CSV table of C-alpha atoms in Angstrom, one decimal:
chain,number,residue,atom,x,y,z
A,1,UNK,CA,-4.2,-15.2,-18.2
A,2,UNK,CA,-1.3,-15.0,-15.7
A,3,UNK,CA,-2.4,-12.0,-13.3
A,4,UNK,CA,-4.7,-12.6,-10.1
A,5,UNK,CA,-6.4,-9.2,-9.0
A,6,UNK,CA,-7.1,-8.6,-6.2
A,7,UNK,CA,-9.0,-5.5,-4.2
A,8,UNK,CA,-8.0,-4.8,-0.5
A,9,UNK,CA,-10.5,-2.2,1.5
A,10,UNK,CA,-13.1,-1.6,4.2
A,11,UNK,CA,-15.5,-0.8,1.8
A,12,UNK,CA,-16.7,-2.7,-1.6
A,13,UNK,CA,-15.3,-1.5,-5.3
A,14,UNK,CA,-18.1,-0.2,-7.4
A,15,UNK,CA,-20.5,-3.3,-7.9
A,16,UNK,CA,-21.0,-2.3,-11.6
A,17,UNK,CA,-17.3,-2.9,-12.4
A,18,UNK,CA,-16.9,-6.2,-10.0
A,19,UNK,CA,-16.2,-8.3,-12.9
A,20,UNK,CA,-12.6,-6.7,-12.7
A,21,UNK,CA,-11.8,-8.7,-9.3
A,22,UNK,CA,-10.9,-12.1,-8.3
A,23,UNK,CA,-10.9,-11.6,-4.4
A,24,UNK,CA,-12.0,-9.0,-2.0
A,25,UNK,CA,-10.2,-8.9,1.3
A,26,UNK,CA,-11.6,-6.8,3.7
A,27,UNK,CA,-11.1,-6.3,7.7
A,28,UNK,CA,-15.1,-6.0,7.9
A,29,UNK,CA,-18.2,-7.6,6.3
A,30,UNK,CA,-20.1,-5.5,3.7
A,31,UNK,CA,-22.6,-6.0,0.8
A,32,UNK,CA,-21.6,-6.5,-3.0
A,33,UNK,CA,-18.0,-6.1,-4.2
A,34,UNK,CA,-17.7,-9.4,-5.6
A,35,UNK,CA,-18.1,-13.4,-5.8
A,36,UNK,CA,-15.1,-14.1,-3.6
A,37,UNK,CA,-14.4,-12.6,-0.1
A,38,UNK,CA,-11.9,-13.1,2.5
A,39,UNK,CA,-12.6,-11.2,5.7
A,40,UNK,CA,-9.7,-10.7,7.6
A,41,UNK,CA,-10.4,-8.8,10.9
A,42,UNK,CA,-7.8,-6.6,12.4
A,43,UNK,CA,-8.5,-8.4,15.8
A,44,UNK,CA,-6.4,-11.1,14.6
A,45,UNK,CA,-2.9,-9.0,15.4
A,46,UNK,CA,-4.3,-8.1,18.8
A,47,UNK,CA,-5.3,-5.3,20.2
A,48,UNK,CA,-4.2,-3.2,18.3
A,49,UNK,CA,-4.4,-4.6,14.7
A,50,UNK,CA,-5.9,-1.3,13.5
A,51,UNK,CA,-2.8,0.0,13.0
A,52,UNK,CA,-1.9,-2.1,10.6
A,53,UNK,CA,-4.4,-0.5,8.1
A,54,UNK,CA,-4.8,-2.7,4.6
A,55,UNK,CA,-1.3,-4.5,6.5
A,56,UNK,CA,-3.2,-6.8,8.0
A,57,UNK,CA,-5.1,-7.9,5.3
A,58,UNK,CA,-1.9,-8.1,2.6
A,59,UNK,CA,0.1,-9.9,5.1
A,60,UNK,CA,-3.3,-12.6,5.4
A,61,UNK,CA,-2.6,-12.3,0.9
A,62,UNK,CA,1.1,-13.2,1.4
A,63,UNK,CA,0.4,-16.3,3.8
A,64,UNK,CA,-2.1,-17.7,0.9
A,65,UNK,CA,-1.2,-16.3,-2.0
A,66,UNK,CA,0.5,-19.9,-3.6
A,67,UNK,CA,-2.9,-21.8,-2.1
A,68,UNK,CA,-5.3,-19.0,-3.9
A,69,UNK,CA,-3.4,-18.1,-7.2
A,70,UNK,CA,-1.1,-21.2,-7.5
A,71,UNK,CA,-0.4,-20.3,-11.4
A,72,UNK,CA,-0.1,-16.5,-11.3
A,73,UNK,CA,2.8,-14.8,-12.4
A,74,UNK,CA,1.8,-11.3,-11.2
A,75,UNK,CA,-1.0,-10.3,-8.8
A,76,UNK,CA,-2.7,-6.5,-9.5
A,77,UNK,CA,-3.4,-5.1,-6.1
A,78,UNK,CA,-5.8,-2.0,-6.0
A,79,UNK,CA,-8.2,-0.9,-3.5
A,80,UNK,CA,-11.7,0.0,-3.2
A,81,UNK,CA,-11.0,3.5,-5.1
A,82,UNK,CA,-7.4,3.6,-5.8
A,83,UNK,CA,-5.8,1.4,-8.5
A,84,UNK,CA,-2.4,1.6,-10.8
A,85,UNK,CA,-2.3,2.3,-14.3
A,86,UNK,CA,0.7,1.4,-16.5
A,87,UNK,CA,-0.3,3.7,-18.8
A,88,UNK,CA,0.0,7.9,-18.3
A,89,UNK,CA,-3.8,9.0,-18.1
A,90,UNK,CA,-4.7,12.6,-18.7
A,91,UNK,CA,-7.2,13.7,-16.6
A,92,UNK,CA,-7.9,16.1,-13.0
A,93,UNK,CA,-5.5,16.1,-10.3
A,94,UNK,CA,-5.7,16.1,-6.9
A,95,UNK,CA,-6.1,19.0,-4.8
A,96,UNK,CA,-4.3,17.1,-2.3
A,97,UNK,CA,-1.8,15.4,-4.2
A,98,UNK,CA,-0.5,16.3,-8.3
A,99,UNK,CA,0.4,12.6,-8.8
A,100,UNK,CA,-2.9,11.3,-8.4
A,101,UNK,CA,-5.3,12.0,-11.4
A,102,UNK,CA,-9.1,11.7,-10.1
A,103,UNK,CA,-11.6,9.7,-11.8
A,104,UNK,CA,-15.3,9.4,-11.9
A,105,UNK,CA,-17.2,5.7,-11.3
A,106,UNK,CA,-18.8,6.1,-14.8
A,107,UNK,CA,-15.3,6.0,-16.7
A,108,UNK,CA,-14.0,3.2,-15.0
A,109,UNK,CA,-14.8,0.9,-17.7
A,110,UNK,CA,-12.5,2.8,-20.3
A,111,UNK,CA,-9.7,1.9,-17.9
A,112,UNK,CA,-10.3,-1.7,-18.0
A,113,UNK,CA,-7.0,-2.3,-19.2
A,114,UNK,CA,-5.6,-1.5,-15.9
A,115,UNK,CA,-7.7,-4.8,-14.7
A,116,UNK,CA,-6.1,-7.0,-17.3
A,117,UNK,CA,-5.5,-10.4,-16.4
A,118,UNK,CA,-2.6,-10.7,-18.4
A,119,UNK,CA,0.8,-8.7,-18.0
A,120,UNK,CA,4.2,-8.7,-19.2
A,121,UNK,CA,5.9,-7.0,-16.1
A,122,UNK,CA,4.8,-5.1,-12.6
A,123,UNK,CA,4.4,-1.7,-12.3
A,124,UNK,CA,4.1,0.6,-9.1
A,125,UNK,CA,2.8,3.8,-8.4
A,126,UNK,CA,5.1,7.2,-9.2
A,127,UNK,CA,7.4,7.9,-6.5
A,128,UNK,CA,6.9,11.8,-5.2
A,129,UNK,CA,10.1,13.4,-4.3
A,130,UNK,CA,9.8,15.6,-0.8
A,131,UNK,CA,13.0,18.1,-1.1
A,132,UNK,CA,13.1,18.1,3.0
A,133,UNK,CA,13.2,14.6,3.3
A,134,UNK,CA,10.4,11.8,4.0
A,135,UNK,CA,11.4,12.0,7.5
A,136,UNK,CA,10.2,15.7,7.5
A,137,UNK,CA,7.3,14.7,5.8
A,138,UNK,CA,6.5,12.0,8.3
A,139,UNK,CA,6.9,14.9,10.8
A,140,UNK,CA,4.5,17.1,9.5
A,141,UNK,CA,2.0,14.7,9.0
A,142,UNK,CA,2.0,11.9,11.7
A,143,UNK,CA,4.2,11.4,15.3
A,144,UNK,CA,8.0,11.8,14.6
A,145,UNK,CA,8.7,9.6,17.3
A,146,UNK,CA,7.0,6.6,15.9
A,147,UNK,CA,9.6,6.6,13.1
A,148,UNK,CA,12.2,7.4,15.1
A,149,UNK,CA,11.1,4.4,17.4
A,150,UNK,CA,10.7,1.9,14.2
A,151,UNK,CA,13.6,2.3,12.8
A,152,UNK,CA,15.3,1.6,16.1
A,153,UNK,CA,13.8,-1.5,16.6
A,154,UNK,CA,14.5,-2.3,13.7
A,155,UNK,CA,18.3,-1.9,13.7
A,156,UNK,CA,17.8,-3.5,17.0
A,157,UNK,CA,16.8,-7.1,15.3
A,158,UNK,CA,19.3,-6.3,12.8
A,159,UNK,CA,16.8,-6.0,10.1
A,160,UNK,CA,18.4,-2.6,9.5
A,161,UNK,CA,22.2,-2.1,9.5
A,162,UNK,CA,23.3,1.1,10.6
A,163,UNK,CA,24.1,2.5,7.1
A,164,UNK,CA,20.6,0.8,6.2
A,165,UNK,CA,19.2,3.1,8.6
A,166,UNK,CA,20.7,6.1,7.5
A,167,UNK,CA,19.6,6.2,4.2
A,168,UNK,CA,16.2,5.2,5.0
A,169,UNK,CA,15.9,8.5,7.5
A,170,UNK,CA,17.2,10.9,4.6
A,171,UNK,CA,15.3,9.3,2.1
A,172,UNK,CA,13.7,12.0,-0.2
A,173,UNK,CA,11.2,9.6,-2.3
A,174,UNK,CA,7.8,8.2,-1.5
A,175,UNK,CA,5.9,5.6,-3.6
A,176,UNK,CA,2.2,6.7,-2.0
A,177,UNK,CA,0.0,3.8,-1.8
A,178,UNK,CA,2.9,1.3,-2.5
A,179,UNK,CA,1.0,-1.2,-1.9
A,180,UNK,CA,-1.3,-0.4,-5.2
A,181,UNK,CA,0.6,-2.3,-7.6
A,182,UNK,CA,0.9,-4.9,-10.5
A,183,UNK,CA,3.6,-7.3,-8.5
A,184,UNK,CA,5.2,-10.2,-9.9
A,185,UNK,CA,4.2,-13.0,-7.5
A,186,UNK,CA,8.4,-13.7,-6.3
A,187,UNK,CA,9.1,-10.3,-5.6
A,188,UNK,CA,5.3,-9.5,-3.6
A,189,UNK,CA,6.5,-12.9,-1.4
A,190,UNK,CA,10.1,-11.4,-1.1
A,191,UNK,CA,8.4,-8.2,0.1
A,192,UNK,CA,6.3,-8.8,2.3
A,193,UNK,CA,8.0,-11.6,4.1
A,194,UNK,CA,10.4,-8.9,5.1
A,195,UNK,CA,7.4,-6.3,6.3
A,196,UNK,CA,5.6,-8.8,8.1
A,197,UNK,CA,8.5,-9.3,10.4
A,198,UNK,CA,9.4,-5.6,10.5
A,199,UNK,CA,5.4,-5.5,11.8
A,200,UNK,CA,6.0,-7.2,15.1
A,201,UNK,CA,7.2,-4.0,16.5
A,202,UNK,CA,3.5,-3.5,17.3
A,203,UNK,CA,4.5,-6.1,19.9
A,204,UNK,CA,7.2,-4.5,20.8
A,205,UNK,CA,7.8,-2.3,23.9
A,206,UNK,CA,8.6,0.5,21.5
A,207,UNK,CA,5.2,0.9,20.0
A,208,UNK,CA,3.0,3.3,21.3
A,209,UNK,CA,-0.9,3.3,20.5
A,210,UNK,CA,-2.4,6.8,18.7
A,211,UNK,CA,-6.0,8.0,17.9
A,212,UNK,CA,-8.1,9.2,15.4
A,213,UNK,CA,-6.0,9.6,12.0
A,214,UNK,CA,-2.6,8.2,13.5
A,215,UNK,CA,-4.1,4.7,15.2
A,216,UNK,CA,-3.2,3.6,11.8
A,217,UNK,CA,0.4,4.1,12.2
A,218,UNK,CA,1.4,0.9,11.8
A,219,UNK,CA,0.2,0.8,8.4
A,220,UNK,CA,2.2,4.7,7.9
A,221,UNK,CA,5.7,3.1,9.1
A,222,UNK,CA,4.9,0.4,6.9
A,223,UNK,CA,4.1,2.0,3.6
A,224,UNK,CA,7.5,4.0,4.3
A,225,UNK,CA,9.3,1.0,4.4
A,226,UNK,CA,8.1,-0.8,1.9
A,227,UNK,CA,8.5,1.9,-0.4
A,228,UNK,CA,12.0,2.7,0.4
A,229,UNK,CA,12.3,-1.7,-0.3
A,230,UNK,CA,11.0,-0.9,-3.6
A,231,UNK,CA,13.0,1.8,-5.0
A,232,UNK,CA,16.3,-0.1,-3.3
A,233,UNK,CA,15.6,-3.6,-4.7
A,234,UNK,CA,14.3,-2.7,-8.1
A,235,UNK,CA,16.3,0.5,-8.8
A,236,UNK,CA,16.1,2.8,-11.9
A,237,UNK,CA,14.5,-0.9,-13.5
A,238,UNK,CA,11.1,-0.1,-11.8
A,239,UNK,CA,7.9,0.5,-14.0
A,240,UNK,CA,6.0,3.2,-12.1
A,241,UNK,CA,2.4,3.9,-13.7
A,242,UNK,CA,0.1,6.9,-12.8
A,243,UNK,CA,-1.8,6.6,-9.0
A,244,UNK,CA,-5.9,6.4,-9.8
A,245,UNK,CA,-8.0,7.4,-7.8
A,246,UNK,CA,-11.9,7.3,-8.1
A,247,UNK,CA,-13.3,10.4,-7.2
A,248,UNK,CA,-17.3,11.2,-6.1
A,249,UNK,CA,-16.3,15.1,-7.2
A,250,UNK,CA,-14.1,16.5,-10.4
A,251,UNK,CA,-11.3,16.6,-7.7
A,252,UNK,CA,-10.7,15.6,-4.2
A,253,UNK,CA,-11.4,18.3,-2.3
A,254,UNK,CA,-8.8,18.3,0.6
A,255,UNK,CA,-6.0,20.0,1.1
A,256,UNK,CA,-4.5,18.4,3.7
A,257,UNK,CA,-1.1,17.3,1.5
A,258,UNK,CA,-0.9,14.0,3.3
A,259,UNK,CA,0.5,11.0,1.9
A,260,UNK,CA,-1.5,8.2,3.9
């Protein structure tokens, strides 16, 4: 056994299929969901910590992750109803997305493979391509400005070079949910060392608070960048596995197109 899995979400995984998790980390206490639990409140990055969505709680993963899993080779990340599956699965699609097939609770168990604790290399959700751009995308969905803002700062600490910049704003491909993923432990430090610094620009004078579905912009910028960091370190030598999702209907129901 050389995988630790491990379930990140405000709200528990199905307690009938808890056997599947090592740790819950969670921003928020709730019942069921598993023997061992982290919480991890958002009020630990300040004020506004919220923005950092699941952030928070990965970056709290990355700071213990040799203390909790000291002889894992990968860690499985999934969260409370979206997981990775190395394996194509034919089933219902999204309303709101075609790469993310839709699952009931009850047929969980016949993807238990997915939950393995053994693996022989990682695997990351399916990029989507967005012909007009992620920046477009980012526009339609969120606050342009935000993006525009983060990637200044971050040419600004010279995380970013110019060029670096540049081909992160014409970017056509998103890995939705990066985060989701089987990661071998090396390259999860490598990656999130890298976005926990880039996530101090919520300390920064460029950040700028939103409500309602953007005061989790934090975690928006985030997921951009981390899935631009994917598809540039690891290349065409990626595995990328189907995005699960379980559903409580035969599809989600929204229509909204967004990629969170």
């Amino acid at each position: 056994m050389n995988t630790f899995n491990v379930c990140v979400g405000h709200q528990p995984f199905p307690e009938k299929h808890a056997h599947f998790i090592d740790l819950v980390i969670a921003p928020n206490v709730f019942q069921g969901g598993g023997k061992r639990k982290a919480i991890v409140p958002d009020e630990l990055y300040g004020a506004n910590g919220h923005s950092l969505s699941e952030y928070g709680q990965l970056f709290w993963l990355y700071n213990k992750i040799d203390a909790l899993a000291p002889d894992a080779t990968y860690v499985n990340i999934f969260q409370y109803r979206r997981f990775v599956s190395p394996q194509p699965v034919s089933g219902n699609r999204a309303s709101n997305g075609s790469w993310i097939t839709t699952i009931q609770e009850d047929e969980l168990e016949a993807h238990a493979a997915c939950f393995s604790r053994t693996h022989e290399g990682p695997c990351f959700n399916t990029p989507v391509r967005f012909p007009d751009g992620v920046l477009t995308q980012y526009a339609n969905q969120h606050v342009l400005e935000d993006m525009l803002n983060f990637v200044k700062y971050l040419t600004e600490i010279e995380m970013f070079s110019p060029r670096d910049a540049a081909k992160f704003l014409r970017y056509e491909h998103i890995i939705p949910a990066c985060s989701v993923g089987i990661y071998d432990v090396k390259t999860f430090k490598k990656l999130f060392a890298y976005l926990e610094r880039a996530a101090d620009f919520l300390h920064s004078p460029y950040f700028i608070p939103r409500e309602g579905y953007q005061r989790r912009s934090m975690g928006f910028l985030l997921e951009r960048l981390q899935s631009f960091m994917i598809l540039e370190l690891l290349g065409q030598g990626a595995k990328f596995g189907q995005n699960m999702m379980l559903s409580e209907s035969q599809a989600v129901t929204s229509t909204t197109g967004r990629v969170a």
